[in-house]
Amino acid sequence: MPSKRVRPEILDFKPYVPGLSVEEIKAKYGLEKVIKLASNENPLGVSSEVERALRLAAAGAHRYPQNHNPRLNEAIAQAMSVPAECVISGNGSDEVIDLLMRVVPRPGVDNVICYEHSFSMYGLTARLCGVEYREVPRGGNFRLPLEALAEAADRNTAMVIVTSPDNPTGLAARAEELQVLSGVLPAGTLLVVDEAYMDFSWPPEEYAMISHVADSENIVVLRTFSKAYGLAGLRLGYGVMPAWLAGHVRRARAPFTVNVMAEAAGIAALADDNFYSATLDVVFKGRERLLARLPELGCEVTPSQSNFVMFRPPKPAGDVCARLLERGIIVRHLKSFGLPERIRVNLGLPEETETFLNVLGEVLRG
Ligand SMILES: *Cc1c(COP(=O)(O)O)cnc(C)c1O
């Protein structure tokens, strides 16, 4: 027996690759101002209502939160018109992905299916849980391959995962098509729809699956406060799932993973309609601008229902990202998604988007 024992899959485990931080880039290039458009964060920052709620909540930081955060779950249920018993809050939706992966598939027996070039946390979490992870190819122009997912599912498929709107492409699946998929999956297979970016789809009722969860036995929807609500640093997300499954997850999970600050911030964020509308306004206008301007610079763009745009520049994407970085603009080279020719840029403030377009234009001409 080796004296430093870890599970064999940990020895060659590939860690999650986060976007670069503003501090790292400032230090590396000696820059004072850096524009970060790489992690799909909220361009408006933190809502002032949330800041106020955080100051108030700070006085209670010596207390444990109420287990399972019932006040927050109730607020989510109200805002989203879903039953509170179906809501599981988590330390980011990453925690809900992890909980599902540990509660649903049997390690060494079951499998989980997604498609290629998708959010890496699904595969990483499956691997850590000893669950087989399969990927089917995408359709043409990166289309979400719903038929191929249905065909790939077998009786040991515990979950089929679809990100809609998708990261990194920005494409969304229609709710109608996802309902068909949920109906043709083998008995006992869950359809997990990661709606981290659903706030940015228009019109939402054509795409969102959240209202269909309560009437189904096998649909789970994941949402997050990290994007449209501007709380990425506090770590708060949730899953909406059939009540029977939520009950099992609640029994199995570790206590207190959503802290008192995140809980207070989430409740305040849901009540702050002005900040939410202002966020959508900046994103929708900026997205129109990017989708119009990038092709004029010779870039091939993919239509987006999200707060970012994926594009292929007419020069090598890695070089373009490096040149942008030197000038203080962080975007996401999609090499880590297996798409080395493409870049993902999220919407910033209008002036940030313009600076990005100007500098990109110089980089592509130079
Ligand atoms: C950003 C993102 C999330 C949200 O993760 P959190 O843990 O809630 O911050 C979930 N899924 C996808 C595909 C994402 O891009």
PDB file of N, CA and C and ligand atoms in Angstrom, residues 16 39-40 90-95 97 119 122 163 165-167 194-197 222-227 231-232 235-238 308 337 344, ligand 1:
ATOM      1  N   TYR A  16     -10.525  22.689 -12.351  1.00  0.00           N
ATOM      2  CA  TYR A  16     -11.331  23.721 -13.020  1.00  0.00           C
ATOM      3  C   TYR A  16     -10.421  24.892 -13.369  1.00  0.00           C
ATOM      4  N   SER A  39     -15.715  36.412 -17.283  1.00  0.00           N
ATOM      5  CA  SER A  39     -16.394  35.451 -16.401  1.00  0.00           C
ATOM      6  C   SER A  39     -17.906  35.663 -16.326  1.00  0.00           C
ATOM      7  N   ASN A  40     -18.451  36.447 -17.277  1.00  0.00           N
ATOM      8  CA  ASN A  40     -19.904  36.648 -17.382  1.00  0.00           C
ATOM      9  C   ASN A  40     -20.511  37.257 -16.121  1.00  0.00           C
ATOM     10  N   GLY A  90     -27.966  26.578  -2.792  1.00  0.00           N
ATOM     11  CA  GLY A  90     -26.617  26.032  -2.675  1.00  0.00           C
ATOM     12  C   GLY A  90     -25.549  27.101  -2.695  1.00  0.00           C
ATOM     13  N   ASN A  91     -24.355  26.692  -2.312  1.00  0.00           N
ATOM     14  CA  ASN A  91     -23.178  27.557  -2.341  1.00  0.00           C
ATOM     15  C   ASN A  91     -22.742  27.683  -3.810  1.00  0.00           C
ATOM     16  N   GLY A  92     -23.484  28.518  -4.548  1.00  0.00           N
ATOM     17  CA  GLY A  92     -23.364  28.552  -6.000  1.00  0.00           C
ATOM     18  C   GLY A  92     -24.147  27.383  -6.575  1.00  0.00           C
ATOM     19  N   SER A  93     -24.544  27.496  -7.857  1.00  0.00           N
ATOM     20  CA  SER A  93     -25.214  26.321  -8.431  1.00  0.00           C
ATOM     21  C   SER A  93     -24.223  25.178  -8.574  1.00  0.00           C
ATOM     22  N   ASP A  94     -22.924  25.492  -8.504  1.00  0.00           N
ATOM     23  CA  ASP A  94     -21.909  24.429  -8.468  1.00  0.00           C
ATOM     24  C   ASP A  94     -22.201  23.426  -7.347  1.00  0.00           C
ATOM     25  N   GLU A  95     -22.662  23.921  -6.193  1.00  0.00           N
ATOM     26  CA  GLU A  95     -22.965  22.985  -5.110  1.00  0.00           C
ATOM     27  C   GLU A  95     -24.168  22.113  -5.441  1.00  0.00           C
ATOM     28  N   ILE A  97     -25.068  21.163  -8.446  1.00  0.00           N
ATOM     29  CA  ILE A  97     -24.562  20.157  -9.395  1.00  0.00           C
ATOM     30  C   ILE A  97     -23.885  19.033  -8.612  1.00  0.00           C
ATOM     31  N   PHE A 119     -19.836  23.306 -20.180  1.00  0.00           N
ATOM     32  CA  PHE A 119     -19.345  23.779 -18.878  1.00  0.00           C
ATOM     33  C   PHE A 119     -18.603  22.632 -18.170  1.00  0.00           C
ATOM     34  N   TYR A 122     -19.606  19.892 -14.918  1.00  0.00           N
ATOM     35  CA  TYR A 122     -20.386  18.641 -14.962  1.00  0.00           C
ATOM     36  C   TYR A 122     -19.438  17.432 -14.994  1.00  0.00           C
ATOM     37  N   THR A 163     -27.296  22.842 -20.937  1.00  0.00           N
ATOM     38  CA  THR A 163     -27.123  24.222 -20.487  1.00  0.00           C
ATOM     39  C   THR A 163     -27.890  25.112 -21.456  1.00  0.00           C
ATOM     40  N   PRO A 165     -29.682  29.096 -21.642  1.00  0.00           N
ATOM     41  CA  PRO A 165     -28.738  29.313 -22.721  1.00  0.00           C
ATOM     42  C   PRO A 165     -27.393  28.668 -22.396  1.00  0.00           C
ATOM     43  N   ASP A 166     -26.755  28.268 -23.465  1.00  0.00           N
ATOM     44  CA  ASP A 166     -25.556  27.461 -23.353  1.00  0.00           C
ATOM     45  C   ASP A 166     -24.304  28.319 -23.107  1.00  0.00           C
ATOM     46  N   ASN A 167     -23.396  27.760 -22.323  1.00  0.00           N
ATOM     47  CA  ASN A 167     -22.067  28.342 -22.128  1.00  0.00           C
ATOM     48  C   ASN A 167     -21.087  27.368 -22.786  1.00  0.00           C
ATOM     49  N   ASP A 194     -29.521  23.523 -16.973  1.00  0.00           N
ATOM     50  CA  ASP A 194     -28.763  24.564 -16.275  1.00  0.00           C
ATOM     51  C   ASP A 194     -29.125  25.909 -16.890  1.00  0.00           C
ATOM     52  N   GLU A 195     -29.959  26.668 -16.167  1.00  0.00           N
ATOM     53  CA  GLU A 195     -30.458  27.948 -16.680  1.00  0.00           C
ATOM     54  C   GLU A 195     -29.716  29.132 -16.062  1.00  0.00           C
ATOM     55  N   ALA A 196     -28.404  28.989 -15.874  1.00  0.00           N
ATOM     56  CA  ALA A 196     -27.611  30.066 -15.269  1.00  0.00           C
ATOM     57  C   ALA A 196     -27.789  31.401 -16.006  1.00  0.00           C
ATOM     58  N   TYR A 197     -28.044  31.331 -17.312  1.00  0.00           N
ATOM     59  CA  TYR A 197     -28.118  32.559 -18.127  1.00  0.00           C
ATOM     60  C   TYR A 197     -29.525  32.845 -18.628  1.00  0.00           C
ATOM     61  N   LEU A 222     -31.521  24.436 -12.831  1.00  0.00           N
ATOM     62  CA  LEU A 222     -30.526  25.115 -12.004  1.00  0.00           C
ATOM     63  C   LEU A 222     -30.513  26.595 -12.335  1.00  0.00           C
ATOM     64  N   ARG A 223     -30.456  27.422 -11.314  1.00  0.00           N
ATOM     65  CA  ARG A 223     -30.359  28.869 -11.506  1.00  0.00           C
ATOM     66  C   ARG A 223     -29.252  29.400 -10.588  1.00  0.00           C
ATOM     67  N   THR A 224     -28.811  30.612 -10.880  1.00  0.00           N
ATOM     68  CA  THR A 224     -27.737  31.179 -10.061  1.00  0.00           C
ATOM     69  C   THR A 224     -27.953  32.668  -9.814  1.00  0.00           C
ATOM     70  N   PHE A 225     -27.406  33.160  -8.717  1.00  0.00           N
ATOM     71  CA  PHE A 225     -27.372  34.595  -8.438  1.00  0.00           C
ATOM     72  C   PHE A 225     -26.066  35.224  -8.936  1.00  0.00           C
ATOM     73  N   SER A 226     -25.216  34.420  -9.562  1.00  0.00           N
ATOM     74  CA  SER A 226     -23.886  34.913  -9.934  1.00  0.00           C
ATOM     75  C   SER A 226     -23.888  35.840 -11.143  1.00  0.00           C
ATOM     76  N   LYS A 227     -24.896  35.766 -11.980  1.00  0.00           N
ATOM     77  CA  LYS A 227     -24.851  36.509 -13.240  1.00  0.00           C
ATOM     78  C   LYS A 227     -25.796  37.715 -13.195  1.00  0.00           C
ATOM     79  N   LEU A 231     -24.065  38.498  -7.775  1.00  0.00           N
ATOM     80  CA  LEU A 231     -23.560  38.005  -6.490  1.00  0.00           C
ATOM     81  C   LEU A 231     -22.501  36.904  -6.626  1.00  0.00           C
ATOM     82  N   ALA A 232     -21.743  36.918  -7.726  1.00  0.00           N
ATOM     83  CA  ALA A 232     -20.803  35.811  -7.988  1.00  0.00           C
ATOM     84  C   ALA A 232     -19.862  35.563  -6.804  1.00  0.00           C
ATOM     85  N   ARG A 235     -21.347  33.468  -3.751  1.00  0.00           N
ATOM     86  CA  ARG A 235     -21.647  32.053  -4.001  1.00  0.00           C
ATOM     87  C   ARG A 235     -23.082  31.700  -3.603  1.00  0.00           C
ATOM     88  N   LEU A 236     -23.980  31.877  -4.517  1.00  0.00           N
ATOM     89  CA  LEU A 236     -25.377  31.524  -4.253  1.00  0.00           C
ATOM     90  C   LEU A 236     -26.067  31.083  -5.540  1.00  0.00           C
ATOM     91  N   GLY A 237     -26.626  29.892  -5.490  1.00  0.00           N
ATOM     92  CA  GLY A 237     -27.411  29.381  -6.611  1.00  0.00           C
ATOM     93  C   GLY A 237     -28.487  28.477  -6.058  1.00  0.00           C
ATOM     94  N   TYR A 238     -29.313  27.927  -6.939  1.00  0.00           N
ATOM     95  CA  TYR A 238     -30.338  27.005  -6.445  1.00  0.00           C
ATOM     96  C   TYR A 238     -30.788  26.058  -7.540  1.00  0.00           C
ATOM     97  N   PHE A 308     -23.158  37.095 -22.944  1.00  0.00           N
ATOM     98  CA  PHE A 308     -21.844  37.040 -23.601  1.00  0.00           C
ATOM     99  C   PHE A 308     -22.043  36.656 -25.059  1.00  0.00           C
ATOM    100  N   PHE A 337     -12.420  25.046 -23.393  1.00  0.00           N
ATOM    101  CA  PHE A 337     -13.674  24.385 -23.764  1.00  0.00           C
ATOM    102  C   PHE A 337     -13.468  23.490 -24.993  1.00  0.00           C
ATOM    103  N   ARG A 344     -14.810  34.047 -26.023  1.00  0.00           N
ATOM    104  CA  ARG A 344     -16.090  34.452 -25.431  1.00  0.00           C
ATOM    105  C   ARG A 344     -15.870  35.774 -24.720  1.00  0.00           C
TER     106      ARG A 344
HETATM  107  C1  LIG B   1     -21.686  30.659 -14.281  1.00  0.00           C
HETATM  108  C2  LIG B   1     -22.342  29.340 -14.471  1.00  0.00           C
HETATM  109  C3  LIG B   1     -22.996  28.729 -13.422  1.00  0.00           C
HETATM  110  C4  LIG B   1     -23.120  29.398 -12.086  1.00  0.00           C
HETATM  111  O1  LIG B   1     -22.260  28.892 -11.189  1.00  0.00           O
HETATM  112  P1  LIG B   1     -22.299  29.403  -9.664  1.00  0.00           P
HETATM  113  O2  LIG B   1     -21.693  28.261  -8.964  1.00  0.00           O
HETATM  114  O3  LIG B   1     -23.746  29.592  -9.305  1.00  0.00           O
HETATM  115  O4  LIG B   1     -21.535  30.668  -9.626  1.00  0.00           O
HETATM  116  C5  LIG B   1     -23.610  27.514 -13.630  1.00  0.00           C
HETATM  117  N1  LIG B   1     -23.589  26.936 -14.845  1.00  0.00           N
HETATM  118  C6  LIG B   1     -22.979  27.507 -15.886  1.00  0.00           C
HETATM  119  C7  LIG B   1     -23.009  26.859 -17.216  1.00  0.00           C
HETATM  120  C8  LIG B   1     -22.319  28.713 -15.725  1.00  0.00           C
HETATM  121  O5  LIG B   1     -21.684  29.268 -16.760  1.00  0.00           O
END
